[in-house]
DNA sequence: ATATATTTTCAATAAATATTGAAAATTCGG
DNA sequence: CCGAATTTTCAATATTTATTGAAAATATAT
């Protein structure tokens, strides 16, 4: 397989992958493109490679910056802005986990705390099942929260070797 | 907070949560409703509670069954079909992980294997960056695959206590 | 300061996805 | 087998989400 074809497949499947995880296709594709680009790219580079409009490119780059996955690079003597993605995949994963934890898991746990305190007689099976469900989701969620915190702090080497031992 | 209000909040936020994870809102809401229902429900029950059409209800129930999260229940003496969700949240999480691993992670790893074998001179920085990226994603993906396999087999108590020790 | 290059915004539009509802198929008791 | 109850399908429609492109804003060189 030629590089050009391999790149296309990588970008397109990274985009499809993203859509299964609530990330829009273009954002994932821009990220993929930057991951495999040895040098920083301009908006125009991305527009051309991915055949997307300027507005779309701009908005999705900014979103990637918000997620902490892409950053602006200043190239001396250049008027245009350049962008580059973090290439260390472990760091990328940790960053995504960190953001999703903050945006989704933590608000969910807060809500469950409130819902656990529902009024009503626990002998009513409707109340009991509701509370039991909420409590058990909360318990698992709290454990996940702690585990992810540890992961976010960990070095890849440490993390992998711990898992190795754990799952020998 | 009254039960009725708490239920609504739970269902609605479970639905919103789902959409962040590539699951459609209605499917997540049906799942939520079944999770907090002490007894099995019919399609008509769900239609009424969630204010959705018969067709929508039917399709999403079937999808939940495909995911292994819901099952049909036969109630003797009843003509209608009843449905119930697995209530053990650890089992639910394992089932979701198992399915997503099969549907997404494994195909991705297969693709990366192919892409790693791209033609071209590794001294070309475009080739090098591409291969390096593919290899590092693959490495981490393989580790995740193994870890998730272990998790899928694990009992919750064993899993939590292992994590505890690991991240003491 | 002015002209020009570049980035950003956002209303309009397109595309993708979800939902409806009624017809067709199936199931099941009698 | 018949007929009523129930489930399933799917074309039409509605809704949501993504994308465009041109105008406005901003930045920079001279």
mmCIF file of N, CA and C in Angstrom, chain A residues 11-120:
data_model
loop_
_atom_site.group_PDB
_atom_site.id
_atom_site.type_symbol
_atom_site.label_atom_id
_atom_site.label_comp_id
_atom_site.label_asym_id
_atom_site.label_seq_id
_atom_site.Cartn_x
_atom_site.Cartn_y
_atom_site.Cartn_z
ATOM 1 N N UNK A 11 -7.114 8.378 8.025
ATOM 2 C CA UNK A 11 -7.934 9.559 8.322
ATOM 3 C C UNK A 11 -9.414 9.211 8.294
ATOM 4 N N UNK A 12 -9.803 8.457 7.284
ATOM 5 C CA UNK A 12 -11.217 8.160 7.163
ATOM 6 C C UNK A 12 -11.695 7.232 8.277
ATOM 7 N N UNK A 13 -10.859 6.262 8.668
ATOM 8 C CA UNK A 13 -11.351 5.370 9.715
ATOM 9 C C UNK A 13 -11.259 6.001 11.101
ATOM 10 N N UNK A 14 -10.332 6.929 11.242
ATOM 11 C CA UNK A 14 -10.281 7.675 12.512
ATOM 12 C C UNK A 14 -11.540 8.539 12.647
ATOM 13 N N UNK A 15 -11.984 9.075 11.524
ATOM 14 C CA UNK A 15 -13.212 9.863 11.510
ATOM 15 C C UNK A 15 -14.422 9.021 11.876
ATOM 16 N N UNK A 16 -14.521 7.832 11.276
ATOM 17 C CA UNK A 16 -15.643 6.943 11.567
ATOM 18 C C UNK A 16 -15.614 6.506 13.035
ATOM 19 N N UNK A 17 -14.420 6.193 13.500
ATOM 20 C CA UNK A 17 -14.207 5.831 14.905
ATOM 21 C C UNK A 17 -14.734 6.940 15.829
ATOM 22 N N UNK A 18 -14.351 8.153 15.513
ATOM 23 C CA UNK A 18 -14.789 9.309 16.314
ATOM 24 C C UNK A 18 -16.302 9.391 16.441
ATOM 25 N N UNK A 19 -17.004 9.183 15.323
ATOM 26 C CA UNK A 19 -18.461 9.317 15.384
ATOM 27 C C UNK A 19 -19.097 8.305 16.340
ATOM 28 N N UNK A 20 -18.448 7.162 16.533
ATOM 29 C CA UNK A 20 -18.967 6.204 17.528
ATOM 30 C C UNK A 20 -18.751 6.662 18.951
ATOM 31 N N UNK A 21 -17.970 7.700 19.113
ATOM 32 C CA UNK A 21 -17.644 8.161 20.460
ATOM 33 C C UNK A 21 -18.103 9.586 20.695
ATOM 34 N N UNK A 22 -19.133 9.998 19.916
ATOM 35 C CA UNK A 22 -19.700 11.320 20.145
ATOM 36 C C UNK A 22 -18.829 12.470 19.677
ATOM 37 N N UNK A 23 -17.839 12.176 18.812
ATOM 38 C CA UNK A 23 -16.975 13.231 18.293
ATOM 39 C C UNK A 23 -17.293 13.407 16.817
ATOM 40 N N UNK A 24 -17.348 14.653 16.344
ATOM 41 C CA UNK A 24 -17.762 14.747 14.957
ATOM 42 C C UNK A 24 -16.631 14.350 14.023
ATOM 43 N N UNK A 25 -17.068 13.849 12.872
ATOM 44 C CA UNK A 25 -16.188 13.228 11.894
ATOM 45 C C UNK A 25 -15.030 14.154 11.499
ATOM 46 N N UNK A 26 -15.357 15.389 11.209
ATOM 47 C CA UNK A 26 -14.320 16.322 10.754
ATOM 48 C C UNK A 26 -13.285 16.587 11.833
ATOM 49 N N UNK A 27 -13.740 16.772 13.044
ATOM 50 C CA UNK A 27 -12.802 17.008 14.140
ATOM 51 C C UNK A 27 -11.822 15.844 14.276
ATOM 52 N N UNK A 28 -12.357 14.644 14.197
ATOM 53 C CA UNK A 28 -11.496 13.462 14.302
ATOM 54 C C UNK A 28 -10.538 13.369 13.114
ATOM 55 N N UNK A 29 -11.002 13.757 11.943
ATOM 56 C CA UNK A 29 -10.154 13.679 10.754
ATOM 57 C C UNK A 29 -9.021 14.692 10.804
ATOM 58 N N UNK A 30 -9.335 15.882 11.255
ATOM 59 C CA UNK A 30 -8.283 16.892 11.397
ATOM 60 C C UNK A 30 -7.233 16.385 12.390
ATOM 61 N N UNK A 31 -7.722 15.820 13.476
ATOM 62 C CA UNK A 31 -6.802 15.283 14.470
ATOM 63 C C UNK A 31 -5.914 14.202 13.866
ATOM 64 N N UNK A 32 -6.532 13.300 13.110
ATOM 65 C CA UNK A 32 -5.781 12.220 12.462
ATOM 66 C C UNK A 32 -4.715 12.804 11.525
ATOM 67 N N UNK A 33 -5.119 13.773 10.734
ATOM 68 C CA UNK A 33 -4.186 14.387 9.784
ATOM 69 C C UNK A 33 -2.978 14.989 10.504
ATOM 70 N N UNK A 34 -3.247 15.681 11.586
ATOM 71 C CA UNK A 34 -2.145 16.293 12.331
ATOM 72 C C UNK A 34 -1.251 15.242 12.993
ATOM 73 N N UNK A 35 -1.877 14.146 13.427
ATOM 74 C CA UNK A 35 -1.096 13.085 14.083
ATOM 75 C C UNK A 35 -0.038 12.494 13.154
ATOM 76 N N UNK A 36 -0.381 12.398 11.880
ATOM 77 C CA UNK A 36 0.556 11.769 10.939
ATOM 78 C C UNK A 36 1.361 12.784 10.133
ATOM 79 N N UNK A 37 1.241 14.061 10.468
ATOM 80 C CA UNK A 37 2.013 15.081 9.754
ATOM 81 C C UNK A 37 3.297 15.403 10.508
ATOM 82 N N UNK A 38 4.426 15.222 9.874
ATOM 83 C CA UNK A 38 5.683 15.477 10.569
ATOM 84 C C UNK A 38 5.838 16.957 10.968
ATOM 85 N N UNK A 39 5.288 17.843 10.153
ATOM 86 C CA UNK A 39 5.423 19.270 10.452
ATOM 87 C C UNK A 39 4.063 19.903 10.705
ATOM 88 N N UNK A 40 4.064 21.037 11.381
ATOM 89 C CA UNK A 40 2.809 21.744 11.618
ATOM 90 C C UNK A 40 2.130 22.116 10.296
ATOM 91 N N UNK A 41 0.803 22.243 10.332
ATOM 92 C CA UNK A 41 0.024 22.575 9.133
ATOM 93 C C UNK A 41 -0.763 23.862 9.334
ATOM 94 N N UNK A 42 -1.094 24.499 8.219
ATOM 95 C CA UNK A 42 -1.979 25.671 8.263
ATOM 96 C C UNK A 42 -3.411 25.214 8.009
ATOM 97 N N UNK A 43 -4.324 26.143 8.232
ATOM 98 C CA UNK A 43 -5.729 25.854 7.917
ATOM 99 C C UNK A 43 -5.875 25.478 6.450
ATOM 100 N N UNK A 44 -5.166 26.216 5.591
ATOM 101 C CA UNK A 44 -5.285 25.942 4.157
ATOM 102 C C UNK A 44 -4.807 24.538 3.801
ATOM 103 N N UNK A 45 -3.740 24.099 4.457
ATOM 104 C CA UNK A 45 -3.270 22.726 4.235
ATOM 105 C C UNK A 45 -4.381 21.727 4.540
ATOM 106 N N UNK A 46 -5.035 21.944 5.677
ATOM 107 C CA UNK A 46 -6.067 20.991 6.118
ATOM 108 C C UNK A 46 -7.277 21.044 5.209
ATOM 109 N N UNK A 47 -7.660 22.263 4.821
ATOM 110 C CA UNK A 47 -8.787 22.418 3.901
ATOM 111 C C UNK A 47 -8.558 21.618 2.632
ATOM 112 N N UNK A 48 -7.328 21.717 2.133
ATOM 113 C CA UNK A 48 -7.020 21.058 0.879
ATOM 114 C C UNK A 48 -6.975 19.535 1.039
ATOM 115 N N UNK A 49 -6.289 19.072 2.072
ATOM 116 C CA UNK A 49 -6.161 17.622 2.293
ATOM 117 C C UNK A 49 -7.505 16.956 2.533
ATOM 118 N N UNK A 50 -8.365 17.640 3.284
ATOM 119 C CA UNK A 50 -9.614 17.003 3.705
ATOM 120 C C UNK A 50 -10.825 17.453 2.891
ATOM 121 N N UNK A 51 -10.613 18.421 1.992
ATOM 122 C CA UNK A 51 -11.719 18.952 1.187
ATOM 123 C C UNK A 51 -12.872 19.462 2.032
ATOM 124 N N UNK A 52 -12.542 20.362 2.919
ATOM 125 C CA UNK A 52 -13.579 20.957 3.757
ATOM 126 C C UNK A 52 -13.423 22.473 3.716
ATOM 127 N N UNK A 53 -14.481 23.147 4.105
ATOM 128 C CA UNK A 53 -14.495 24.609 4.020
ATOM 129 C C UNK A 53 -13.642 25.261 5.102
ATOM 130 N N UNK A 54 -13.368 26.540 4.860
ATOM 131 C CA UNK A 54 -12.565 27.284 5.818
ATOM 132 C C UNK A 54 -13.242 27.363 7.187
ATOM 133 N N UNK A 55 -14.549 27.658 7.172
ATOM 134 C CA UNK A 55 -15.277 27.795 8.434
ATOM 135 C C UNK A 55 -15.247 26.508 9.250
ATOM 136 N N UNK A 56 -15.517 25.425 8.584
ATOM 137 C CA UNK A 56 -15.528 24.118 9.233
ATOM 138 C C UNK A 56 -14.156 23.811 9.836
ATOM 139 N N UNK A 57 -13.129 24.036 9.047
ATOM 140 C CA UNK A 57 -11.769 23.797 9.512
ATOM 141 C C UNK A 57 -11.478 24.612 10.766
ATOM 142 N N UNK A 58 -11.781 25.887 10.660
ATOM 143 C CA UNK A 58 -11.493 26.795 11.775
ATOM 144 C C UNK A 58 -12.199 26.377 13.065
ATOM 145 N N UNK A 59 -13.493 26.081 12.952
ATOM 146 C CA UNK A 59 -14.245 25.720 14.156
ATOM 147 C C UNK A 59 -13.726 24.440 14.793
ATOM 148 N N UNK A 60 -13.406 23.474 13.954
ATOM 149 C CA UNK A 60 -12.953 22.197 14.513
ATOM 150 C C UNK A 60 -11.534 22.269 15.067
ATOM 151 N N UNK A 61 -10.706 23.105 14.482
ATOM 152 C CA UNK A 61 -9.381 23.302 15.072
ATOM 153 C C UNK A 61 -9.529 23.904 16.471
ATOM 154 N N UNK A 62 -10.399 24.893 16.564
ATOM 155 C CA UNK A 62 -10.575 25.512 17.880
ATOM 156 C C UNK A 62 -11.090 24.509 18.898
ATOM 157 N N UNK A 63 -11.998 23.654 18.464
ATOM 158 C CA UNK A 63 -12.519 22.641 19.370
ATOM 159 C C UNK A 63 -11.409 21.676 19.817
ATOM 160 N N UNK A 64 -10.547 21.319 18.887
ATOM 161 C CA UNK A 64 -9.417 20.448 19.244
ATOM 162 C C UNK A 64 -8.484 21.144 20.228
ATOM 163 N N UNK A 65 -8.342 22.445 20.060
ATOM 164 C CA UNK A 65 -7.513 23.200 21.013
ATOM 165 C C UNK A 65 -8.171 23.192 22.396
ATOM 166 N N UNK A 66 -9.511 23.384 22.420
ATOM 167 C CA UNK A 66 -10.240 23.300 23.697
ATOM 168 C C UNK A 66 -10.042 21.962 24.389
ATOM 169 N N UNK A 67 -9.988 20.924 23.605
ATOM 170 C CA UNK A 67 -9.792 19.587 24.177
ATOM 171 C C UNK A 67 -8.330 19.362 24.578
ATOM 172 N N UNK A 68 -7.480 20.316 24.267
ATOM 173 C CA UNK A 68 -6.065 20.177 24.640
ATOM 174 C C UNK A 68 -5.322 19.176 23.780
ATOM 175 N N UNK A 69 -5.816 18.932 22.560
ATOM 176 C CA UNK A 69 -5.172 17.931 21.707
ATOM 177 C C UNK A 69 -4.319 18.557 20.608
ATOM 178 N N UNK A 70 -4.549 19.834 20.363
ATOM 179 C CA UNK A 70 -3.847 20.536 19.286
ATOM 180 C C UNK A 70 -3.388 21.881 19.827
ATOM 181 N N UNK A 71 -2.240 22.316 19.332
ATOM 182 C CA UNK A 71 -1.863 23.690 19.704
ATOM 183 C C UNK A 71 -1.307 24.491 18.533
ATOM 184 N N UNK A 72 -1.460 25.793 18.684
ATOM 185 C CA UNK A 72 -0.908 26.714 17.713
ATOM 186 C C UNK A 72 0.614 26.695 17.814
ATOM 187 N N UNK A 73 1.255 26.872 16.676
ATOM 188 C CA UNK A 73 2.710 26.966 16.653
ATOM 189 C C UNK A 73 3.073 28.248 15.914
ATOM 190 N N UNK A 74 4.003 28.984 16.466
ATOM 191 C CA UNK A 74 4.460 30.182 15.758
ATOM 192 C C UNK A 74 5.707 29.821 14.960
ATOM 193 N N UNK A 75 5.628 30.034 13.662
ATOM 194 C CA UNK A 75 6.807 29.794 12.828
ATOM 195 C C UNK A 75 7.382 31.140 12.439
ATOM 196 N N UNK A 76 8.625 31.354 12.851
ATOM 197 C CA UNK A 76 9.212 32.678 12.636
ATOM 198 C C UNK A 76 9.267 32.996 11.146
ATOM 199 N N UNK A 77 8.943 34.223 10.844
ATOM 200 C CA UNK A 77 8.952 34.665 9.460
ATOM 201 C C UNK A 77 7.700 34.302 8.679
ATOM 202 N N UNK A 78 6.733 33.643 9.369
ATOM 203 C CA UNK A 78 5.492 33.263 8.694
ATOM 204 C C UNK A 78 4.327 34.098 9.207
ATOM 205 N N UNK A 79 3.521 34.503 8.287
ATOM 206 C CA UNK A 79 2.329 35.259 8.662
ATOM 207 C C UNK A 79 1.217 34.318 9.164
ATOM 208 N N UNK A 80 1.059 33.208 8.474
ATOM 209 C CA UNK A 80 -0.012 32.272 8.812
ATOM 210 C C UNK A 80 0.220 31.549 10.136
ATOM 211 N N UNK A 81 -0.899 31.079 10.704
ATOM 212 C CA UNK A 81 -0.792 30.268 11.913
ATOM 213 C C UNK A 81 -0.597 28.806 11.528
ATOM 214 N N UNK A 82 0.205 28.136 12.314
ATOM 215 C CA UNK A 82 0.418 26.708 12.107
ATOM 216 C C UNK A 82 -0.118 25.943 13.313
ATOM 217 N N UNK A 83 -0.481 24.693 13.065
ATOM 218 C CA UNK A 83 -1.041 23.861 14.145
ATOM 219 C C UNK A 83 -0.367 22.509 14.173
ATOM 220 N N UNK A 84 -0.255 21.990 15.378
ATOM 221 C CA UNK A 84 0.370 20.688 15.547
ATOM 222 C C UNK A 84 -0.374 19.906 16.638
ATOM 223 N N UNK A 85 -0.342 18.575 16.518
ATOM 224 C CA UNK A 85 -1.004 17.737 17.523
ATOM 225 C C UNK A 85 0.039 17.046 18.386
ATOM 226 N N UNK A 86 -0.311 16.832 19.632
ATOM 227 C CA UNK A 86 0.516 16.023 20.523
ATOM 228 C C UNK A 86 0.669 14.633 19.903
ATOM 229 N N UNK A 87 1.909 14.168 19.801
ATOM 230 C CA UNK A 87 2.137 12.886 19.128
ATOM 231 C C UNK A 87 2.226 11.696 20.094
ATOM 232 N N UNK A 88 2.486 11.982 21.334
ATOM 233 C CA UNK A 88 2.588 10.915 22.347
ATOM 234 C C UNK A 88 1.175 10.394 22.649
ATOM 235 N N UNK A 89 0.888 9.194 22.151
ATOM 236 C CA UNK A 89 -0.486 8.690 22.219
ATOM 237 C C UNK A 89 -0.968 8.486 23.653
ATOM 238 N N UNK A 90 -0.077 8.124 24.506
ATOM 239 C CA UNK A 90 -0.452 7.983 25.925
ATOM 240 C C UNK A 90 -0.938 9.323 26.484
ATOM 241 N N UNK A 91 -0.222 10.386 26.147
ATOM 242 C CA UNK A 91 -0.657 11.714 26.598
ATOM 243 C C UNK A 91 -2.008 12.082 25.991
ATOM 244 N N UNK A 92 -2.184 11.722 24.729
ATOM 245 C CA UNK A 92 -3.456 12.013 24.055
ATOM 246 C C UNK A 92 -4.606 11.316 24.769
ATOM 247 N N UNK A 93 -4.409 10.033 25.052
ATOM 248 C CA UNK A 93 -5.454 9.270 25.736
ATOM 249 C C UNK A 93 -5.751 9.874 27.112
ATOM 250 N N UNK A 94 -4.696 10.202 27.837
ATOM 251 C CA UNK A 94 -4.903 10.785 29.167
ATOM 252 C C UNK A 94 -5.674 12.105 29.077
ATOM 253 N N UNK A 95 -5.352 12.896 28.086
ATOM 254 C CA UNK A 95 -6.024 14.178 27.923
ATOM 255 C C UNK A 95 -7.516 13.995 27.624
ATOM 256 N N UNK A 96 -7.810 13.036 26.754
ATOM 257 C CA UNK A 96 -9.208 12.770 26.410
ATOM 258 C C UNK A 96 -9.961 12.249 27.637
ATOM 259 N N UNK A 97 -9.335 11.332 28.358
ATOM 260 C CA UNK A 97 -9.958 10.795 29.563
ATOM 261 C C UNK A 97 -10.238 11.909 30.571
ATOM 262 N N UNK A 98 -9.259 12.760 30.738
ATOM 263 C CA UNK A 98 -9.388 13.879 31.688
ATOM 264 C C UNK A 98 -10.580 14.767 31.334
ATOM 265 N N UNK A 99 -10.695 15.110 30.060
ATOM 266 C CA UNK A 99 -11.782 15.990 29.632
ATOM 267 C C UNK A 99 -13.143 15.330 29.753
ATOM 268 N N UNK A 100 -13.218 14.077 29.347
ATOM 269 C CA UNK A 100 -14.521 13.414 29.374
ATOM 270 C C UNK A 100 -14.947 13.157 30.819
ATOM 271 N N UNK A 101 -13.999 12.848 31.642
ATOM 272 C CA UNK A 101 -14.293 12.691 33.071
ATOM 273 C C UNK A 101 -14.905 13.984 33.622
ATOM 274 N N UNK A 102 -14.274 15.086 33.304
ATOM 275 C CA UNK A 102 -14.746 16.382 33.804
ATOM 276 C C UNK A 102 -16.106 16.746 33.212
ATOM 277 N N UNK A 103 -16.272 16.491 31.913
ATOM 278 C CA UNK A 103 -17.485 16.922 31.233
ATOM 279 C C UNK A 103 -18.668 15.991 31.462
ATOM 280 N N UNK A 104 -18.395 14.707 31.695
ATOM 281 C CA UNK A 104 -19.503 13.747 31.730
ATOM 282 C C UNK A 104 -19.621 12.976 33.035
ATOM 283 N N UNK A 105 -18.511 12.349 33.462
ATOM 284 C CA UNK A 105 -18.610 11.498 34.652
ATOM 285 C C UNK A 105 -18.928 12.322 35.905
ATOM 286 N N UNK A 106 -18.207 13.401 36.087
ATOM 287 C CA UNK A 106 -18.401 14.179 37.311
ATOM 288 C C UNK A 106 -19.817 14.769 37.437
ATOM 289 N N UNK A 107 -20.356 15.378 36.373
ATOM 290 C CA UNK A 107 -21.743 15.849 36.471
ATOM 291 C C UNK A 107 -22.731 14.713 36.746
ATOM 292 N N UNK A 108 -22.475 13.557 36.135
ATOM 293 C CA UNK A 108 -23.354 12.416 36.369
ATOM 294 C C UNK A 108 -23.331 12.008 37.850
ATOM 295 N N UNK A 109 -22.144 11.966 38.436
ATOM 296 C CA UNK A 109 -22.057 11.582 39.850
ATOM 297 C C UNK A 109 -22.764 12.598 40.748
ATOM 298 N N UNK A 110 -22.662 13.853 40.380
ATOM 299 C CA UNK A 110 -23.358 14.888 41.152
ATOM 300 C C UNK A 110 -24.866 14.692 41.110
ATOM 301 N N UNK A 111 -25.349 14.388 39.911
ATOM 302 C CA UNK A 111 -26.789 14.163 39.754
ATOM 303 C C UNK A 111 -27.230 12.959 40.586
ATOM 304 N N UNK A 112 -26.449 11.879 40.518
ATOM 305 C CA UNK A 112 -26.833 10.669 41.246
ATOM 306 C C UNK A 112 -26.904 10.922 42.747
ATOM 307 N N UNK A 113 -26.016 11.753 43.257
ATOM 308 C CA UNK A 113 -26.061 12.125 44.677
ATOM 309 C C UNK A 113 -27.416 12.734 45.028
ATOM 310 N N UNK A 114 -27.860 13.621 44.159
ATOM 311 C CA UNK A 114 -29.166 14.265 44.392
ATOM 312 C C UNK A 114 -30.297 13.247 44.312
ATOM 313 N N UNK A 115 -30.238 12.392 43.299
ATOM 314 C CA UNK A 115 -31.347 11.464 43.055
ATOM 315 C C UNK A 115 -31.465 10.395 44.134
ATOM 316 N N UNK A 116 -30.343 10.086 44.750
ATOM 317 C CA UNK A 116 -30.361 9.074 45.815
ATOM 318 C C UNK A 116 -31.262 9.512 46.962
ATOM 319 N N UNK A 117 -31.354 10.818 47.145
ATOM 320 C CA UNK A 117 -32.122 11.348 48.277
ATOM 321 C C UNK A 117 -33.610 11.489 47.969
ATOM 322 N N UNK A 118 -34.103 10.713 47.035
ATOM 323 C CA UNK A 118 -35.520 10.784 46.674
ATOM 324 C C UNK A 118 -36.407 10.493 47.890
ATOM 325 N N UNK A 119 -37.532 11.210 47.978
ATOM 326 C CA UNK A 119 -38.499 10.971 49.054
ATOM 327 C C UNK A 119 -39.218 9.648 48.816
ATOM 328 N N UNK A 120 -39.800 9.124 49.865
ATOM 329 C CA UNK A 120 -40.664 7.952 49.681
ATOM 330 C C UNK A 120 -40.226 6.761 50.498
#
